[in-house]
Amino acid sequence: MSQSITLQQNEGAYTVSRLDPDDAIPSWADGRGFVSITRTDEELSIVCLTERVPPGVRAEIGWTCYKFLGPFAFEAAGIILAVVRPLSENGMGVFVLSTFDGDIILLKSKDANIAERILKEAGHLILRPAR
């Protein structure tokens, strides 16, 4: 078995939005919950709670967000792979983001129960949102 990882499910539904690469970062992007803003030469990609994304924005809705609970050393190998591999081997797509302090994985909400079962069978722990 690979390394056991604890994942904390974030509260709420998430959306991945795509804007043009030269667009300004919109005010709706920032707020509570997990937020990721990434700009490349091809796009401005924003991940945030679905409730903040206005109508008409090109978006992929229906994601559940999980935070890898660490800490993990910057040079630690296999952390993301330990979670992604069992999902991938079972035909599930993932959206992975990394920050300075950790990693985030988004799974399609419609597949979250199956994905969580797969992850638990692989030895990982899933924690529900704190209420």
mmCIF file of the C-alpha atoms, coordinates in Angstrom:
data_MODEL
# 
_entry.id   MODEL 
# 
loop_
_atom_site.group_PDB 
_atom_site.id 
_atom_site.type_symbol 
_atom_site.label_atom_id 
_atom_site.label_alt_id 
_atom_site.label_comp_id 
_atom_site.label_asym_id 
_atom_site.label_entity_id 
_atom_site.label_seq_id 
_atom_site.pdbx_PDB_ins_code 
_atom_site.Cartn_x 
_atom_site.Cartn_y 
_atom_site.Cartn_z 
_atom_site.occupancy 
_atom_site.B_iso_or_equiv 
_atom_site.pdbx_formal_charge 
_atom_site.auth_seq_id 
_atom_site.auth_comp_id 
_atom_site.auth_asym_id 
_atom_site.auth_atom_id 
_atom_site.pdbx_PDB_model_num 
ATOM 1   C CA . MET A 1 1   ? 0.000   0.000  0.000   1.00 0.00 ? 1   MET A CA 1 
ATOM 2   C CA . SER A 1 2   ? 1.149   3.536  -0.703  1.00 0.00 ? 2   SER A CA 1 
ATOM 3   C CA . GLN A 1 3   ? 1.203   6.332  1.844   1.00 0.00 ? 3   GLN A CA 1 
ATOM 4   C CA . SER A 1 4   ? -2.017  6.972  3.780   1.00 0.00 ? 4   SER A CA 1 
ATOM 5   C CA . ILE A 1 5   ? -3.320  10.528 3.319   1.00 0.00 ? 5   ILE A CA 1 
ATOM 6   C CA . THR A 1 6   ? -6.028  12.349 5.267   1.00 0.00 ? 6   THR A CA 1 
ATOM 7   C CA . LEU A 1 7   ? -8.302  14.514 3.117   1.00 0.00 ? 7   LEU A CA 1 
ATOM 8   C CA . GLN A 1 8   ? -10.569 17.226 4.545   1.00 0.00 ? 8   GLN A CA 1 
ATOM 9   C CA . GLN A 1 9   ? -13.675 17.860 2.454   1.00 0.00 ? 9   GLN A CA 1 
ATOM 10  C CA . ASN A 1 10  ? -14.395 21.571 2.057   1.00 0.00 ? 10  ASN A CA 1 
ATOM 11  C CA . GLU A 1 11  ? -17.923 22.802 2.586   1.00 0.00 ? 11  GLU A CA 1 
ATOM 12  C CA . GLY A 1 12  ? -19.933 23.802 -0.487  1.00 0.00 ? 12  GLY A CA 1 
ATOM 13  C CA . ALA A 1 13  ? -20.011 23.158 -4.209  1.00 0.00 ? 13  ALA A CA 1 
ATOM 14  C CA . TYR A 1 14  ? -17.147 24.389 -6.388  1.00 0.00 ? 14  TYR A CA 1 
ATOM 15  C CA . THR A 1 15  ? -16.831 25.618 -9.958  1.00 0.00 ? 15  THR A CA 1 
ATOM 16  C CA . VAL A 1 16  ? -13.864 25.878 -12.295 1.00 0.00 ? 16  VAL A CA 1 
ATOM 17  C CA . SER A 1 17  ? -14.211 28.981 -14.492 1.00 0.00 ? 17  SER A CA 1 
ATOM 18  C CA . ARG A 1 18  ? -12.283 30.052 -17.578 1.00 0.00 ? 18  ARG A CA 1 
ATOM 19  C CA . LEU A 1 19  ? -11.811 33.656 -18.586 1.00 0.00 ? 19  LEU A CA 1 
ATOM 20  C CA . ASP A 1 20  ? -9.649  35.194 -21.292 1.00 0.00 ? 20  ASP A CA 1 
ATOM 21  C CA . PRO A 1 21  ? -5.940  35.462 -20.475 1.00 0.00 ? 21  PRO A CA 1 
ATOM 22  C CA . ASP A 1 22  ? -5.949  39.273 -20.422 1.00 0.00 ? 22  ASP A CA 1 
ATOM 23  C CA . ASP A 1 23  ? -9.094  39.649 -18.298 1.00 0.00 ? 23  ASP A CA 1 
ATOM 24  C CA . ALA A 1 24  ? -8.771  41.375 -14.938 1.00 0.00 ? 24  ALA A CA 1 
ATOM 25  C CA . ILE A 1 25  ? -9.317  39.210 -11.891 1.00 0.00 ? 25  ILE A CA 1 
ATOM 26  C CA . PRO A 1 26  ? -13.033 39.713 -11.159 1.00 0.00 ? 26  PRO A CA 1 
ATOM 27  C CA . SER A 1 27  ? -14.203 40.795 -7.709  1.00 0.00 ? 27  SER A CA 1 
ATOM 28  C CA . TRP A 1 28  ? -16.538 37.772 -7.475  1.00 0.00 ? 28  TRP A CA 1 
ATOM 29  C CA . ALA A 1 29  ? -13.554 35.410 -7.479  1.00 0.00 ? 29  ALA A CA 1 
ATOM 30  C CA . ASP A 1 30  ? -12.374 36.132 -3.940  1.00 0.00 ? 30  ASP A CA 1 
ATOM 31  C CA . GLY A 1 31  ? -14.139 35.315 -0.702  1.00 0.00 ? 31  GLY A CA 1 
ATOM 32  C CA . ARG A 1 32  ? -14.690 32.486 1.759   1.00 0.00 ? 32  ARG A CA 1 
ATOM 33  C CA . GLY A 1 33  ? -13.778 28.910 0.972   1.00 0.00 ? 33  GLY A CA 1 
ATOM 34  C CA . PHE A 1 34  ? -10.960 27.677 -1.204  1.00 0.00 ? 34  PHE A CA 1 
ATOM 35  C CA . VAL A 1 35  ? -9.999  30.016 -4.076  1.00 0.00 ? 35  VAL A CA 1 
ATOM 36  C CA . SER A 1 36  ? -7.423  29.445 -6.791  1.00 0.00 ? 36  SER A CA 1 
ATOM 37  C CA . ILE A 1 37  ? -6.596  32.024 -9.441  1.00 0.00 ? 37  ILE A CA 1 
ATOM 38  C CA . THR A 1 38  ? -4.182  30.920 -12.152 1.00 0.00 ? 38  THR A CA 1 
ATOM 39  C CA . ARG A 1 39  ? -3.154  32.885 -15.226 1.00 0.00 ? 39  ARG A CA 1 
ATOM 40  C CA . THR A 1 40  ? -1.360  31.423 -18.249 1.00 0.00 ? 40  THR A CA 1 
ATOM 41  C CA . ASP A 1 41  ? -0.788  32.765 -21.756 1.00 0.00 ? 41  ASP A CA 1 
ATOM 42  C CA . GLU A 1 42  ? -3.981  30.950 -22.788 1.00 0.00 ? 42  GLU A CA 1 
ATOM 43  C CA . GLU A 1 43  ? -6.426  31.606 -19.941 1.00 0.00 ? 43  GLU A CA 1 
ATOM 44  C CA . LEU A 1 44  ? -7.351  32.960 -16.538 1.00 0.00 ? 44  LEU A CA 1 
ATOM 45  C CA . SER A 1 45  ? -8.665  30.024 -14.521 1.00 0.00 ? 45  SER A CA 1 
ATOM 46  C CA . ILE A 1 46  ? -10.618 30.557 -11.303 1.00 0.00 ? 46  ILE A CA 1 
ATOM 47  C CA . VAL A 1 47  ? -11.745 27.920 -8.811  1.00 0.00 ? 47  VAL A CA 1 
ATOM 48  C CA . CYS A 1 48  ? -14.171 29.099 -6.160  1.00 0.00 ? 48  CYS A CA 1 
ATOM 49  C CA . LEU A 1 49  ? -17.525 28.372 -4.568  1.00 0.00 ? 49  LEU A CA 1 
ATOM 50  C CA . THR A 1 50  ? -20.224 28.003 -7.212  1.00 0.00 ? 50  THR A CA 1 
ATOM 51  C CA . GLU A 1 51  ? -22.489 30.538 -5.506  1.00 0.00 ? 51  GLU A CA 1 
ATOM 52  C CA . ARG A 1 52  ? -20.085 33.347 -6.450  1.00 0.00 ? 52  ARG A CA 1 
ATOM 53  C CA . VAL A 1 53  ? -19.787 32.620 -10.182 1.00 0.00 ? 53  VAL A CA 1 
ATOM 54  C CA . PRO A 1 54  ? -22.145 34.883 -12.143 1.00 0.00 ? 54  PRO A CA 1 
ATOM 55  C CA . PRO A 1 55  ? -24.301 33.632 -15.005 1.00 0.00 ? 55  PRO A CA 1 
ATOM 56  C CA . GLY A 1 56  ? -22.680 33.774 -18.418 1.00 0.00 ? 56  GLY A CA 1 
ATOM 57  C CA . VAL A 1 57  ? -19.167 32.868 -17.248 1.00 0.00 ? 57  VAL A CA 1 
ATOM 58  C CA . ARG A 1 58  ? -17.664 29.876 -19.047 1.00 0.00 ? 58  ARG A CA 1 
ATOM 59  C CA . ALA A 1 59  ? -17.574 27.323 -16.252 1.00 0.00 ? 59  ALA A CA 1 
ATOM 60  C CA . GLU A 1 60  ? -17.457 23.671 -15.299 1.00 0.00 ? 60  GLU A CA 1 
ATOM 61  C CA . ILE A 1 61  ? -19.781 23.263 -12.320 1.00 0.00 ? 61  ILE A CA 1 
ATOM 62  C CA . GLY A 1 62  ? -20.297 20.418 -9.881  1.00 0.00 ? 62  GLY A CA 1 
ATOM 63  C CA . TRP A 1 63  ? -17.000 19.874 -8.066  1.00 0.00 ? 63  TRP A CA 1 
ATOM 64  C CA . THR A 1 64  ? -16.330 18.762 -4.494  1.00 0.00 ? 64  THR A CA 1 
ATOM 65  C CA . CYS A 1 65  ? -13.115 20.098 -2.980  1.00 0.00 ? 65  CYS A CA 1 
ATOM 66  C CA . TYR A 1 66  ? -10.746 18.205 -0.662  1.00 0.00 ? 66  TYR A CA 1 
ATOM 67  C CA . LYS A 1 67  ? -7.638  19.485 1.103   1.00 0.00 ? 67  LYS A CA 1 
ATOM 68  C CA . PHE A 1 68  ? -4.696  17.170 1.785   1.00 0.00 ? 68  PHE A CA 1 
ATOM 69  C CA . LEU A 1 69  ? -3.984  17.467 5.511   1.00 0.00 ? 69  LEU A CA 1 
ATOM 70  C CA . GLY A 1 70  ? -0.266  17.721 6.167   1.00 0.00 ? 70  GLY A CA 1 
ATOM 71  C CA . PRO A 1 71  ? 2.145   19.102 6.728   1.00 0.00 ? 71  PRO A CA 1 
ATOM 72  C CA . PHE A 1 72  ? 4.169   17.563 3.913   1.00 0.00 ? 72  PHE A CA 1 
ATOM 73  C CA . ALA A 1 73  ? 7.742   18.504 3.135   1.00 0.00 ? 73  ALA A CA 1 
ATOM 74  C CA . PHE A 1 74  ? 8.136   20.419 -0.128  1.00 0.00 ? 74  PHE A CA 1 
ATOM 75  C CA . GLU A 1 75  ? 10.355  17.647 -1.487  1.00 0.00 ? 75  GLU A CA 1 
ATOM 76  C CA . ALA A 1 76  ? 8.113   14.782 -0.302  1.00 0.00 ? 76  ALA A CA 1 
ATOM 77  C CA . ALA A 1 77  ? 7.492   12.368 -3.165  1.00 0.00 ? 77  ALA A CA 1 
ATOM 78  C CA . GLY A 1 78  ? 4.303   10.474 -3.954  1.00 0.00 ? 78  GLY A CA 1 
ATOM 79  C CA . ILE A 1 79  ? 1.801   12.503 -1.931  1.00 0.00 ? 79  ILE A CA 1 
ATOM 80  C CA . ILE A 1 80  ? -0.491  13.408 -4.834  1.00 0.00 ? 80  ILE A CA 1 
ATOM 81  C CA . LEU A 1 81  ? 0.176   10.111 -6.606  1.00 0.00 ? 81  LEU A CA 1 
ATOM 82  C CA . ALA A 1 82  ? -1.033  8.148  -3.561  1.00 0.00 ? 82  ALA A CA 1 
ATOM 83  C CA . VAL A 1 83  ? -4.468  9.761  -3.977  1.00 0.00 ? 83  VAL A CA 1 
ATOM 84  C CA . VAL A 1 84  ? -4.660  10.153 -7.754  1.00 0.00 ? 84  VAL A CA 1 
ATOM 85  C CA . ARG A 1 85  ? -3.472  6.641  -8.666  1.00 0.00 ? 85  ARG A CA 1 
ATOM 86  C CA . PRO A 1 86  ? -6.398  4.656  -7.174  1.00 0.00 ? 86  PRO A CA 1 
ATOM 87  C CA . LEU A 1 87  ? -8.864  7.133  -8.657  1.00 0.00 ? 87  LEU A CA 1 
ATOM 88  C CA . SER A 1 88  ? -7.231  7.011  -12.079 1.00 0.00 ? 88  SER A CA 1 
ATOM 89  C CA . GLU A 1 89  ? -7.034  3.219  -12.021 1.00 0.00 ? 89  GLU A CA 1 
ATOM 90  C CA . ASN A 1 90  ? -10.807 3.238  -11.499 1.00 0.00 ? 90  ASN A CA 1 
ATOM 91  C CA . GLY A 1 91  ? -11.458 5.618  -14.408 1.00 0.00 ? 91  GLY A CA 1 
ATOM 92  C CA . MET A 1 92  ? -12.092 8.759  -12.364 1.00 0.00 ? 92  MET A CA 1 
ATOM 93  C CA . GLY A 1 93  ? -10.903 12.180 -13.447 1.00 0.00 ? 93  GLY A CA 1 
ATOM 94  C CA . VAL A 1 94  ? -9.470  14.671 -10.973 1.00 0.00 ? 94  VAL A CA 1 
ATOM 95  C CA . PHE A 1 95  ? -8.507  18.331 -10.874 1.00 0.00 ? 95  PHE A CA 1 
ATOM 96  C CA . VAL A 1 96  ? -5.402  18.899 -8.741  1.00 0.00 ? 96  VAL A CA 1 
ATOM 97  C CA . LEU A 1 97  ? -3.997  22.195 -7.453  1.00 0.00 ? 97  LEU A CA 1 
ATOM 98  C CA . SER A 1 98  ? -1.042  22.882 -5.220  1.00 0.00 ? 98  SER A CA 1 
ATOM 99  C CA . THR A 1 99  ? -0.291  25.782 -2.918  1.00 0.00 ? 99  THR A CA 1 
ATOM 100 C CA . PHE A 1 100 ? 2.806   26.671 -0.938  1.00 0.00 ? 100 PHE A CA 1 
ATOM 101 C CA . ASP A 1 101 ? 1.550   24.735 2.091   1.00 0.00 ? 101 ASP A CA 1 
ATOM 102 C CA . GLY A 1 102 ? -0.426  21.914 0.533   1.00 0.00 ? 102 GLY A CA 1 
ATOM 103 C CA . ASP A 1 103 ? -2.451  20.244 -2.144  1.00 0.00 ? 103 ASP A CA 1 
ATOM 104 C CA . ILE A 1 104 ? -6.090  20.334 -3.157  1.00 0.00 ? 104 ILE A CA 1 
ATOM 105 C CA . ILE A 1 105 ? -8.029  17.838 -5.224  1.00 0.00 ? 105 ILE A CA 1 
ATOM 106 C CA . LEU A 1 106 ? -11.409 18.454 -6.808  1.00 0.00 ? 106 LEU A CA 1 
ATOM 107 C CA . LEU A 1 107 ? -13.653 15.550 -7.784  1.00 0.00 ? 107 LEU A CA 1 
ATOM 108 C CA . LYS A 1 108 ? -16.877 15.724 -9.741  1.00 0.00 ? 108 LYS A CA 1 
ATOM 109 C CA . SER A 1 109 ? -19.632 15.872 -7.121  1.00 0.00 ? 109 SER A CA 1 
ATOM 110 C CA . LYS A 1 110 ? -21.673 13.223 -8.939  1.00 0.00 ? 110 LYS A CA 1 
ATOM 111 C CA . ASP A 1 111 ? -18.743 10.806 -8.457  1.00 0.00 ? 111 ASP A CA 1 
ATOM 112 C CA . ALA A 1 112 ? -17.720 11.878 -4.935  1.00 0.00 ? 112 ALA A CA 1 
ATOM 113 C CA . ASN A 1 113 ? -19.298 8.937  -3.073  1.00 0.00 ? 113 ASN A CA 1 
ATOM 114 C CA . ILE A 1 114 ? -17.644 6.389  -5.370  1.00 0.00 ? 114 ILE A CA 1 
ATOM 115 C CA . ALA A 1 115 ? -14.334 8.279  -5.230  1.00 0.00 ? 115 ALA A CA 1 
ATOM 116 C CA . GLU A 1 116 ? -14.440 8.380  -1.435  1.00 0.00 ? 116 GLU A CA 1 
ATOM 117 C CA . ARG A 1 117 ? -15.076 4.613  -1.308  1.00 0.00 ? 117 ARG A CA 1 
ATOM 118 C CA . ILE A 1 118 ? -12.095 4.039  -3.623  1.00 0.00 ? 118 ILE A CA 1 
ATOM 119 C CA . LEU A 1 119 ? -9.893  6.298  -1.504  1.00 0.00 ? 119 LEU A CA 1 
ATOM 120 C CA . LYS A 1 120 ? -10.932 4.593  1.738   1.00 0.00 ? 120 LYS A CA 1 
ATOM 121 C CA . GLU A 1 121 ? -10.209 1.178  0.193   1.00 0.00 ? 121 GLU A CA 1 
ATOM 122 C CA . ALA A 1 122 ? -6.748  2.526  -0.721  1.00 0.00 ? 122 ALA A CA 1 
ATOM 123 C CA . GLY A 1 123 ? -6.148  3.369  2.961   1.00 0.00 ? 123 GLY A CA 1 
ATOM 124 C CA . HIS A 1 124 ? -6.946  7.077  2.959   1.00 0.00 ? 124 HIS A CA 1 
ATOM 125 C CA . LEU A 1 125 ? -9.140  8.915  5.471   1.00 0.00 ? 125 LEU A CA 1 
ATOM 126 C CA . ILE A 1 126 ? -11.874 11.386 4.443   1.00 0.00 ? 126 ILE A CA 1 
ATOM 127 C CA . LEU A 1 127 ? -13.008 14.003 6.965   1.00 0.00 ? 127 LEU A CA 1 
ATOM 128 C CA . ARG A 1 128 ? -16.303 15.824 6.516   1.00 0.00 ? 128 ARG A CA 1 
ATOM 129 C CA . PRO A 1 129 ? -16.584 19.626 6.669   1.00 0.00 ? 129 PRO A CA 1 
ATOM 130 C CA . ALA A 1 130 ? -16.525 21.120 10.153  1.00 0.00 ? 130 ALA A CA 1 
ATOM 131 C CA . ARG A 1 131 ? -19.938 22.505 11.000  1.00 0.00 ? 131 ARG A CA 1 
# 
